[in-house]
């Protein structure tokens, strides 16, 4: 679970902003939207966060900042390369200031705060603490090349301490220590770094970020190899009234010679998951089958005929509507949210979707994921959600730009008398909460044609 995320000097965020998923004690409705870990250090965490903002306000940048931080951990650049970051460009002073990220997360009823700050030349700081209402235990802290350790290190024997400190000291200045722990398999020698590994696994498996133009490369692969997934995917698409009876993959018959020339070497693909490197982003993927033969499949949909006796018609993805293709992106996330935990961050959830489908997606997630530790954070322009009674006030956020063109993040709960509002949608559109575009005077268009005001 994500408890808090903060970012500073990244993209359109100059000053530090914090997205807090901690439930407000003042909000009493929909208690089922709150996940409680139990125990004395329990922190009530919301299942849903809905973020609004005008075009170019920075709401997508909040999602991209999460993705950027995750990629720095899991997909680092080559050792010695300059760190690719995106400091706030409209203030020259920010160019030489570090970019800072911090995640506070819940893992197995415990809470950890992990963060780091980076310049283009090096990792300036990095830290991991176990935190809670009453505790703050250091796991490690890094300042430049200097490391400080928590009391847990004193419980290890001398050989393990020496090994761990040696590896920490050997961490390159442009690499995160968390990344090195993951890549060097330090757990084999020092099993006591289990807390560090748990945080790494959270970033690997627990944080799923989706941008609006992405297509999950694993979808056609899973459809080809997982019959249960195909059934679930088809069921969801039928519920959303897409006209699709089932989704499927069917083999194509491309030239084997051309495939071998494009993807040489019998060991180039090890299993179907390796096919993501050859998926074209819309409806085809290539991989070696169980016999090692290179084959190509395409993603298709099957529609029922006009009568029960007519055969099903097969459609390519290019023949489906934008909304249906968008649902093809979103349904796997919904399946995963219903099956278990994970934090799903989806930018522009409403893109190409009818308002009723958007409402259904969120309402059914909240209704049927009760008791699971799955979490959903979305950005949207759909203001009709503000009139839905399935939303809590503390689940809504606004991103807006100030006069200096930097973005800031404000919770709906921060506005006075919000509980007394009779129409949140109307209040938002009137600019009461910010996050709406300021449209300038277009009279110059008339002047071009000789018109006067």
CSV table of C-alpha atoms in Angstrom, one decimal:
chain,number,residue,atom,x,y,z
A,1,UNK,CA,0.0,0.0,0.0
A,2,UNK,CA,1.1,3.6,-0.7
A,3,UNK,CA,0.7,5.8,2.4
A,4,UNK,CA,2.5,8.9,1.0
A,5,UNK,CA,4.4,10.0,-2.0
A,6,UNK,CA,6.3,13.3,-2.3
A,7,UNK,CA,8.4,14.9,-5.0
A,8,UNK,CA,10.4,18.0,-5.3
A,9,UNK,CA,12.2,19.8,-8.2
A,10,UNK,CA,10.9,17.4,-10.9
A,11,UNK,CA,9.1,18.3,-14.1
A,12,UNK,CA,6.5,21.0,-13.2
A,13,UNK,CA,6.9,20.6,-9.4
A,14,UNK,CA,9.5,23.0,-8.1
A,15,UNK,CA,8.6,22.9,-4.4
A,16,UNK,CA,7.8,19.8,-2.5
A,17,UNK,CA,4.3,18.4,-2.9
A,18,UNK,CA,2.9,15.4,-1.1
A,19,UNK,CA,0.1,13.0,-2.1
A,20,UNK,CA,-1.2,11.5,1.1
A,21,UNK,CA,-3.4,8.4,1.0
A,22,UNK,CA,-4.1,8.6,4.8
A,23,UNK,CA,-7.8,8.7,5.5
A,24,UNK,CA,-9.2,11.8,7.2
A,25,UNK,CA,-10.6,11.3,10.6
A,26,UNK,CA,-13.3,13.9,9.8
A,27,UNK,CA,-14.8,11.8,6.9
A,28,UNK,CA,-17.2,9.2,8.2
A,29,UNK,CA,-18.9,7.9,5.0
A,30,UNK,CA,-17.8,4.8,3.1
A,31,UNK,CA,-15.6,3.3,5.9
A,32,UNK,CA,-15.1,0.3,3.5
A,33,UNK,CA,-12.9,2.5,1.4
A,34,UNK,CA,-10.3,2.5,4.2
A,35,UNK,CA,-7.8,-0.3,4.7
A,36,UNK,CA,-6.6,-0.9,8.2
A,37,UNK,CA,-3.5,-3.0,9.0
A,38,UNK,CA,-4.4,-3.6,12.6
A,39,UNK,CA,-2.1,-3.3,15.6
A,40,UNK,CA,-1.0,-0.3,17.6
A,41,UNK,CA,0.8,1.4,14.7
A,42,UNK,CA,-2.2,1.1,12.4
A,43,UNK,CA,-2.5,3.9,9.8
A,44,UNK,CA,-5.9,4.1,7.9
A,45,UNK,CA,-5.1,4.2,4.2
A,46,UNK,CA,-7.5,5.0,1.4
A,47,UNK,CA,-8.2,2.6,-1.5
A,48,UNK,CA,-8.8,5.3,-4.0
A,49,UNK,CA,-7.3,8.6,-5.0
A,50,UNK,CA,-8.8,10.8,-7.8
A,51,UNK,CA,-6.7,13.7,-9.1
A,52,UNK,CA,-8.1,16.6,-11.1
A,53,UNK,CA,-6.4,19.4,-13.0
A,54,UNK,CA,-6.5,21.5,-16.1
A,55,UNK,CA,-4.5,20.6,-19.2
A,56,UNK,CA,-0.8,21.3,-18.5
A,57,UNK,CA,-1.5,21.7,-14.8
A,58,UNK,CA,0.9,18.9,-13.9
A,59,UNK,CA,-1.4,16.0,-12.9
A,60,UNK,CA,0.2,13.7,-15.4
A,61,UNK,CA,3.6,14.9,-14.2
A,62,UNK,CA,2.8,13.5,-10.7
A,63,UNK,CA,2.3,10.1,-12.3
A,64,UNK,CA,5.5,10.4,-14.4
A,65,UNK,CA,7.4,11.4,-11.3
A,66,UNK,CA,6.4,8.1,-9.6
A,67,UNK,CA,7.4,6.2,-12.8
A,68,UNK,CA,10.7,8.1,-13.0
A,69,UNK,CA,11.6,7.2,-9.4
A,70,UNK,CA,10.7,3.6,-9.9
A,71,UNK,CA,12.8,3.3,-13.0
A,72,UNK,CA,15.8,4.8,-11.3
A,73,UNK,CA,15.5,1.9,-8.8
A,74,UNK,CA,14.7,-1.0,-11.2
A,75,UNK,CA,16.1,0.1,-14.5
A,76,UNK,CA,19.1,2.2,-13.8
A,77,UNK,CA,21.5,3.7,-16.3
A,78,UNK,CA,24.9,2.4,-17.0
A,79,UNK,CA,27.4,2.9,-14.2
A,80,UNK,CA,29.2,6.3,-14.7
A,81,UNK,CA,26.5,7.8,-16.9
A,82,UNK,CA,25.0,11.1,-15.9
A,83,UNK,CA,21.7,10.6,-14.1
A,84,UNK,CA,18.8,11.5,-16.3
A,85,UNK,CA,16.3,13.6,-14.4
A,86,UNK,CA,13.9,16.4,-15.1
A,87,UNK,CA,14.4,19.4,-12.8
A,88,UNK,CA,12.0,22.3,-12.9
A,89,UNK,CA,13.0,24.3,-16.0
A,90,UNK,CA,11.4,27.7,-15.4
A,91,UNK,CA,13.7,28.6,-12.4
A,92,UNK,CA,17.4,28.5,-13.4
A,93,UNK,CA,18.3,27.9,-9.8
A,94,UNK,CA,16.6,24.5,-9.9
A,95,UNK,CA,19.0,23.3,-12.6
A,96,UNK,CA,21.7,22.7,-10.0
A,97,UNK,CA,19.4,21.6,-7.2
A,98,UNK,CA,18.8,17.9,-6.5
A,99,UNK,CA,15.5,16.2,-7.5
A,100,UNK,CA,13.9,14.4,-4.5
A,101,UNK,CA,11.5,11.5,-4.2
A,102,UNK,CA,10.1,9.8,-1.1
A,103,UNK,CA,7.6,6.9,-0.7
A,104,UNK,CA,6.0,5.8,2.5
A,105,UNK,CA,4.6,2.4,2.0
A,106,UNK,CA,2.9,-0.4,4.0
A,107,UNK,CA,4.3,-3.9,3.8
A,108,UNK,CA,2.8,-6.7,5.9
A,109,UNK,CA,1.4,-4.4,8.5
A,110,UNK,CA,4.7,-2.5,8.8
A,111,UNK,CA,5.5,0.9,7.4
A,112,UNK,CA,8.7,2.0,5.6
A,113,UNK,CA,9.9,5.4,4.3
A,114,UNK,CA,12.3,5.1,1.4
A,115,UNK,CA,13.6,8.1,-0.6
A,116,UNK,CA,16.5,9.6,-2.4
A,117,UNK,CA,17.7,12.8,-3.9
A,118,UNK,CA,19.8,13.0,-7.1
A,119,UNK,CA,21.7,15.5,-9.1
A,120,UNK,CA,22.9,14.8,-12.6
A,121,UNK,CA,26.3,13.8,-11.3
A,122,UNK,CA,25.5,11.6,-8.3
A,123,UNK,CA,23.1,10.3,-5.7
A,124,UNK,CA,23.2,13.0,-3.1
A,125,UNK,CA,21.1,11.2,-0.4
A,126,UNK,CA,19.3,7.9,0.1
A,127,UNK,CA,17.5,6.6,3.1
A,128,UNK,CA,15.3,3.8,4.4
A,129,UNK,CA,13.5,3.9,7.8
A,130,UNK,CA,10.9,1.8,9.4
A,131,UNK,CA,8.3,4.2,10.6
A,132,UNK,CA,5.0,4.4,12.4
A,133,UNK,CA,2.9,6.4,14.7
A,134,UNK,CA,5.5,5.9,17.5
A,135,UNK,CA,8.6,4.6,15.8
A,136,UNK,CA,11.3,5.7,13.5
A,137,UNK,CA,14.0,3.1,13.1
A,138,UNK,CA,16.8,3.7,10.7
A,139,UNK,CA,17.7,0.8,8.3
A,140,UNK,CA,20.3,2.8,6.5
A,141,UNK,CA,21.1,6.4,5.6
A,142,UNK,CA,23.4,7.6,2.8
A,143,UNK,CA,24.9,11.0,2.4
A,144,UNK,CA,27.1,11.1,-0.7
A,145,UNK,CA,29.4,8.1,-0.2
A,146,UNK,CA,28.9,7.9,3.6
A,147,UNK,CA,26.6,5.4,5.1
A,148,UNK,CA,25.0,5.2,8.5
A,149,UNK,CA,23.3,2.1,9.8
A,150,UNK,CA,20.5,1.3,12.2
A,151,UNK,CA,20.8,-0.7,15.4
A,152,UNK,CA,20.0,-3.9,13.6
A,153,UNK,CA,23.5,-4.0,12.2
A,154,UNK,CA,24.8,-4.6,15.7
A,155,UNK,CA,23.0,-7.9,15.7
A,156,UNK,CA,25.1,-9.3,12.8
A,157,UNK,CA,28.4,-11.1,13.1
A,158,UNK,CA,31.6,-9.3,12.1
A,159,UNK,CA,31.9,-11.0,8.7
A,160,UNK,CA,28.4,-10.0,7.6
A,161,UNK,CA,28.9,-6.5,8.8
A,162,UNK,CA,32.1,-6.2,6.9
A,163,UNK,CA,30.6,-7.7,3.8
A,164,UNK,CA,27.6,-5.3,3.8
A,165,UNK,CA,29.7,-2.2,4.5
A,166,UNK,CA,32.1,-3.2,1.8
A,167,UNK,CA,29.3,-3.5,-0.8
A,168,UNK,CA,27.8,-0.2,0.4
A,169,UNK,CA,31.1,1.6,0.0
A,170,UNK,CA,31.4,0.0,-3.5
A,171,UNK,CA,28.1,1.4,-4.6
A,172,UNK,CA,28.8,3.8,-7.5
A,173,UNK,CA,28.1,7.4,-6.9
A,174,UNK,CA,25.4,7.4,-9.7
A,175,UNK,CA,23.7,4.2,-8.4
A,176,UNK,CA,21.2,3.7,-5.6
A,177,UNK,CA,22.2,1.3,-2.9
A,178,UNK,CA,18.7,-0.3,-3.2
A,179,UNK,CA,19.5,-1.1,-6.8
A,180,UNK,CA,22.8,-2.7,-5.9
A,181,UNK,CA,21.2,-4.8,-3.2
A,182,UNK,CA,18.8,-6.1,-5.9
A,183,UNK,CA,21.4,-6.7,-8.6
A,184,UNK,CA,24.2,-8.2,-6.4
A,185,UNK,CA,21.9,-10.7,-4.5
A,186,UNK,CA,23.3,-9.6,-1.1
A,187,UNK,CA,20.6,-11.5,0.6
A,188,UNK,CA,22.5,-14.8,-0.1
A,189,UNK,CA,25.2,-13.6,2.2
A,190,UNK,CA,23.3,-11.4,4.6
A,191,UNK,CA,19.7,-12.7,5.0
A,192,UNK,CA,19.1,-10.0,7.6
A,193,UNK,CA,18.6,-7.4,4.8
A,194,UNK,CA,15.1,-8.9,4.3
A,195,UNK,CA,13.5,-5.5,5.0
A,196,UNK,CA,15.5,-3.9,2.2
A,197,UNK,CA,14.5,-6.7,-0.2
A,198,UNK,CA,10.8,-6.3,0.8
A,199,UNK,CA,11.0,-2.7,-0.2
A,200,UNK,CA,12.6,-3.7,-3.5
A,201,UNK,CA,9.8,-6.2,-4.2
A,202,UNK,CA,7.2,-3.6,-3.5
A,203,UNK,CA,8.7,-1.5,-6.4
A,204,UNK,CA,9.0,-4.6,-8.6
A,205,UNK,CA,5.5,-6.0,-8.0
A,206,UNK,CA,3.5,-3.6,-5.9
A,207,UNK,CA,3.7,-0.4,-7.9
A,208,UNK,CA,2.1,-0.5,-11.4
A,209,UNK,CA,2.1,2.7,-13.3
A,210,UNK,CA,0.2,3.2,-16.6
A,211,UNK,CA,0.4,6.1,-19.0
A,212,UNK,CA,-2.5,6.7,-21.4
A,213,UNK,CA,-0.8,5.6,-24.6
A,214,UNK,CA,0.6,2.4,-23.2
A,215,UNK,CA,-0.5,-1.0,-24.1
A,216,UNK,CA,0.3,-3.9,-21.8
A,217,UNK,CA,2.7,-6.1,-23.9
A,218,UNK,CA,1.8,-9.0,-21.7
A,219,UNK,CA,-1.9,-9.1,-22.7
A,220,UNK,CA,-1.6,-11.1,-26.0
A,221,UNK,CA,1.1,-13.3,-24.4
A,222,UNK,CA,-1.2,-14.1,-21.4
A,223,UNK,CA,-4.2,-14.7,-23.7
A,224,UNK,CA,-2.1,-17.2,-25.6
A,225,UNK,CA,-0.9,-19.1,-22.6
A,226,UNK,CA,-3.5,-18.5,-19.8
A,227,UNK,CA,-7.1,-19.7,-20.5
A,228,UNK,CA,-8.5,-18.4,-17.2
A,229,UNK,CA,-7.1,-14.9,-18.0
A,230,UNK,CA,-8.8,-15.1,-21.4
A,231,UNK,CA,-12.1,-16.0,-19.8
A,232,UNK,CA,-11.9,-13.2,-17.3
A,233,UNK,CA,-10.8,-10.6,-19.9
A,234,UNK,CA,-13.7,-11.6,-22.1
A,235,UNK,CA,-16.2,-11.5,-19.2
A,236,UNK,CA,-15.2,-7.9,-18.3
A,237,UNK,CA,-15.4,-6.7,-21.8
A,238,UNK,CA,-18.9,-8.2,-22.1
A,239,UNK,CA,-20.0,-6.4,-18.9
A,240,UNK,CA,-18.8,-3.1,-20.4
A,241,UNK,CA,-21.1,-3.5,-23.5
A,242,UNK,CA,-18.3,-3.6,-26.0
A,243,UNK,CA,-20.0,-6.1,-28.3
A,244,UNK,CA,-17.1,-8.5,-27.8
A,245,UNK,CA,-18.0,-12.0,-26.9
A,246,UNK,CA,-14.4,-13.1,-26.4
A,247,UNK,CA,-10.8,-12.0,-27.0
A,248,UNK,CA,-8.3,-14.3,-28.4
A,249,UNK,CA,-4.9,-14.6,-30.3
A,250,UNK,CA,-4.6,-16.4,-33.5
A,251,UNK,CA,-1.5,-17.6,-35.3
A,252,UNK,CA,-0.2,-15.9,-38.4
A,253,UNK,CA,2.0,-17.4,-41.1
A,254,UNK,CA,4.8,-15.0,-41.7
A,255,UNK,CA,8.0,-15.9,-43.6
A,256,UNK,CA,10.2,-17.9,-41.2
A,257,UNK,CA,13.3,-16.7,-43.1
A,258,UNK,CA,12.4,-13.1,-42.5
A,259,UNK,CA,11.7,-13.8,-38.8
A,260,UNK,CA,15.0,-15.6,-38.4
A,261,UNK,CA,16.8,-12.7,-40.0
A,262,UNK,CA,15.1,-10.1,-37.8
A,263,UNK,CA,15.4,-12.2,-34.6
A,264,UNK,CA,18.5,-14.3,-35.0
A,265,UNK,CA,19.7,-17.0,-32.7
A,266,UNK,CA,17.8,-20.0,-31.3
A,267,UNK,CA,18.2,-18.7,-27.7
A,268,UNK,CA,17.1,-15.1,-28.4
A,269,UNK,CA,13.7,-15.7,-26.8
A,270,UNK,CA,13.5,-17.7,-23.6
A,271,UNK,CA,9.8,-18.3,-23.2
A,272,UNK,CA,6.8,-16.3,-24.2
A,273,UNK,CA,7.4,-13.5,-21.8
A,274,UNK,CA,10.5,-12.5,-23.8
A,275,UNK,CA,8.1,-11.7,-26.7
A,276,UNK,CA,7.5,-8.3,-25.2
A,277,UNK,CA,10.5,-7.1,-27.2
A,278,UNK,CA,8.8,-8.0,-30.5
A,279,UNK,CA,5.2,-6.8,-29.7
A,280,UNK,CA,4.3,-4.0,-32.1
A,281,UNK,CA,2.1,-2.2,-29.6
A,282,UNK,CA,-1.3,-3.0,-31.2
A,283,UNK,CA,-2.0,-6.6,-32.1
A,284,UNK,CA,1.0,-8.8,-32.9
A,285,UNK,CA,3.7,-10.5,-31.0
A,286,UNK,CA,6.4,-12.9,-31.9
A,287,UNK,CA,8.0,-15.7,-29.8
A,288,UNK,CA,9.3,-19.2,-29.9
A,289,UNK,CA,6.9,-21.9,-29.2
A,290,UNK,CA,7.6,-25.0,-27.0
A,291,UNK,CA,9.5,-26.6,-29.9
A,292,UNK,CA,11.7,-23.5,-30.4
A,293,UNK,CA,10.0,-22.5,-33.7
A,294,UNK,CA,9.6,-18.8,-34.1
A,295,UNK,CA,5.9,-17.9,-34.6
A,296,UNK,CA,3.8,-14.7,-34.7
A,297,UNK,CA,0.3,-14.3,-33.2
A,298,UNK,CA,-2.1,-11.4,-33.5
A,299,UNK,CA,-4.6,-10.2,-31.0
A,300,UNK,CA,-8.3,-10.4,-32.2
A,301,UNK,CA,-11.8,-10.0,-30.8
A,302,UNK,CA,-14.8,-12.3,-31.6
A,303,UNK,CA,-18.3,-10.8,-32.0
A,304,UNK,CA,-21.5,-12.8,-32.1
A,305,UNK,CA,-23.4,-12.8,-35.3
A,306,UNK,CA,-26.8,-11.1,-35.7
A,307,UNK,CA,-28.6,-14.4,-34.8
A,308,UNK,CA,-27.6,-17.4,-32.7
A,309,UNK,CA,-27.1,-19.5,-35.9
A,310,UNK,CA,-24.7,-17.1,-37.5
A,311,UNK,CA,-21.0,-17.6,-36.9
A,312,UNK,CA,-18.9,-15.3,-34.8
A,313,UNK,CA,-17.1,-12.5,-36.7
A,314,UNK,CA,-13.4,-11.9,-36.0
A,315,UNK,CA,-12.2,-8.3,-35.7
A,316,UNK,CA,-8.6,-7.0,-35.6
A,317,UNK,CA,-7.8,-4.5,-32.9
A,318,UNK,CA,-7.6,-1.7,-35.5
A,319,UNK,CA,-11.3,-2.3,-36.2
A,320,UNK,CA,-12.4,-1.8,-32.6
A,321,UNK,CA,-13.3,1.7,-31.2
A,322,UNK,CA,-10.8,3.8,-29.2
A,323,UNK,CA,-12.9,3.1,-26.1
A,324,UNK,CA,-12.8,-0.6,-26.6
A,325,UNK,CA,-9.0,-0.5,-27.1
A,326,UNK,CA,-8.8,1.6,-24.0
A,327,UNK,CA,-10.7,-1.0,-22.0
A,328,UNK,CA,-8.3,-3.6,-23.3
A,329,UNK,CA,-5.6,-1.6,-21.4
A,330,UNK,CA,-7.6,-1.2,-18.3
A,331,UNK,CA,-9.3,-4.5,-17.8
A,332,UNK,CA,-6.1,-6.4,-16.9
A,333,UNK,CA,-5.4,-3.9,-14.1
A,334,UNK,CA,-9.0,-4.4,-12.8
A,335,UNK,CA,-8.5,-8.2,-12.8
A,336,UNK,CA,-5.3,-7.8,-10.8
A,337,UNK,CA,-6.9,-5.4,-8.4
A,338,UNK,CA,-9.6,-7.9,-7.7
A,339,UNK,CA,-7.2,-10.8,-7.2
A,340,UNK,CA,-4.9,-9.2,-4.7
A,341,UNK,CA,-2.8,-6.2,-3.6
A,342,UNK,CA,-0.8,-3.7,-5.4
A,343,UNK,CA,-0.9,0.1,-6.1
A,344,UNK,CA,-2.2,0.9,-9.6
A,345,UNK,CA,-1.6,4.4,-10.9
A,346,UNK,CA,-3.5,5.2,-14.1
A,347,UNK,CA,-3.0,8.5,-15.9
A,348,UNK,CA,-6.1,9.8,-17.8
A,349,UNK,CA,-8.4,7.0,-16.8
A,350,UNK,CA,-11.3,8.6,-18.6
A,351,UNK,CA,-9.5,8.8,-22.0
A,352,UNK,CA,-12.0,7.6,-24.7
A,353,UNK,CA,-14.4,6.2,-22.1
A,354,UNK,CA,-18.1,7.0,-21.7
A,355,UNK,CA,-18.8,8.5,-18.3
A,356,UNK,CA,-21.0,5.6,-17.3
A,357,UNK,CA,-18.1,3.1,-18.0
A,358,UNK,CA,-15.7,5.3,-16.0
A,359,UNK,CA,-18.1,5.4,-13.0
A,360,UNK,CA,-18.7,1.7,-13.2
A,361,UNK,CA,-14.9,1.0,-13.3
A,362,UNK,CA,-14.3,2.9,-10.1
A,363,UNK,CA,-17.5,1.9,-8.3
A,364,UNK,CA,-17.0,-1.8,-9.0
A,365,UNK,CA,-13.4,-1.6,-7.9
A,366,UNK,CA,-14.5,-0.1,-4.6
A,367,UNK,CA,-17.3,-2.5,-4.1
A,368,UNK,CA,-15.7,-5.8,-5.0
A,369,UNK,CA,-12.1,-5.3,-3.8
A,370,UNK,CA,-13.2,-4.8,-0.2
A,371,UNK,CA,-10.9,-6.8,2.1
A,372,UNK,CA,-8.1,-6.7,-0.4
A,373,UNK,CA,-5.1,-4.4,-0.1
A,374,UNK,CA,-5.3,-3.1,-3.7
A,375,UNK,CA,-5.2,0.6,-4.3
A,376,UNK,CA,-6.1,2.7,-7.3
A,377,UNK,CA,-4.8,6.3,-8.0
A,378,UNK,CA,-6.1,8.0,-11.2
A,379,UNK,CA,-6.0,11.3,-12.9
A,380,UNK,CA,-9.1,12.4,-14.8
A,381,UNK,CA,-11.0,15.4,-16.4
A,382,UNK,CA,-14.4,13.8,-15.8
A,383,UNK,CA,-16.1,16.2,-13.3
A,384,UNK,CA,-19.3,14.1,-13.2
A,385,UNK,CA,-17.4,11.9,-10.7
A,386,UNK,CA,-17.7,14.7,-8.2
A,387,UNK,CA,-21.5,14.1,-8.1
A,388,UNK,CA,-21.2,10.4,-7.4
A,389,UNK,CA,-22.0,9.3,-3.9
A,390,UNK,CA,-19.4,6.5,-3.9
A,391,UNK,CA,-16.6,9.0,-3.5
A,392,UNK,CA,-15.3,10.3,-0.2
A,393,UNK,CA,-14.1,13.9,0.1
A,394,UNK,CA,-10.7,12.8,1.2
A,395,UNK,CA,-10.2,10.8,-2.0
A,396,UNK,CA,-10.2,13.9,-4.3
A,397,UNK,CA,-7.1,16.0,-5.1
A,398,UNK,CA,-6.5,19.0,-7.4
A,399,UNK,CA,-3.3,20.0,-9.3
A,400,UNK,CA,-3.0,23.6,-10.3
A,401,UNK,CA,-0.2,26.0,-11.5
A,402,UNK,CA,0.7,29.2,-9.7
A,403,UNK,CA,1.9,32.4,-11.1
A,404,UNK,CA,5.4,31.1,-11.2
A,405,UNK,CA,4.1,28.2,-13.4
A,406,UNK,CA,5.0,25.5,-10.9
A,407,UNK,CA,2.5,22.9,-9.9
A,408,UNK,CA,1.0,22.4,-6.5
A,409,UNK,CA,-1.2,19.6,-5.2
A,410,UNK,CA,-4.2,20.4,-2.9
A,411,UNK,CA,-6.6,18.0,-1.2
A,412,UNK,CA,-10.3,18.7,-1.5
A,413,UNK,CA,-10.4,18.3,2.3
A,414,UNK,CA,-8.2,21.4,2.7
A,415,UNK,CA,-11.0,23.7,1.5
A,416,UNK,CA,-13.2,25.2,4.2
A,417,UNK,CA,-16.9,24.1,4.4
A,418,UNK,CA,-16.5,21.6,1.7
A,419,UNK,CA,-19.0,19.3,3.5
A,420,UNK,CA,-21.6,22.0,3.0
A,421,UNK,CA,-21.3,22.2,-0.7
A,422,UNK,CA,-24.5,21.2,-2.5
A,423,UNK,CA,-22.8,20.6,-5.8
A,424,UNK,CA,-19.1,19.8,-5.9
A,425,UNK,CA,-19.0,19.5,-9.6
A,426,UNK,CA,-20.4,23.0,-10.1
A,427,UNK,CA,-18.1,24.4,-7.4
A,428,UNK,CA,-15.1,22.9,-9.1
A,429,UNK,CA,-16.1,24.2,-12.6
A,430,UNK,CA,-16.5,27.6,-11.1
A,431,UNK,CA,-13.0,27.5,-9.9
A,432,UNK,CA,-13.5,27.3,-6.2
A,433,UNK,CA,-11.0,24.5,-5.8
A,434,UNK,CA,-8.6,25.6,-8.6
A,435,UNK,CA,-7.3,23.1,-11.1
A,436,UNK,CA,-9.4,24.6,-14.0
A,437,UNK,CA,-8.0,26.3,-17.1
A,438,UNK,CA,-8.1,30.1,-17.3
A,439,UNK,CA,-9.2,30.8,-20.9
A,440,UNK,CA,-7.9,34.0,-22.3
A,441,UNK,CA,-9.6,36.6,-24.5
A,442,UNK,CA,-10.0,35.4,-28.1
A,443,UNK,CA,-11.2,38.7,-29.5
A,444,UNK,CA,-8.0,39.0,-31.6
A,445,UNK,CA,-9.6,36.4,-33.9
A,446,UNK,CA,-12.3,38.9,-34.8
A,447,UNK,CA,-9.7,41.6,-35.3
A,448,UNK,CA,-8.0,39.5,-38.0
A,449,UNK,CA,-11.3,39.6,-40.0
A,450,UNK,CA,-11.9,43.3,-39.4
A,451,UNK,CA,-14.5,42.8,-36.7
A,452,UNK,CA,-14.7,45.0,-33.6
A,453,UNK,CA,-15.8,44.1,-30.1
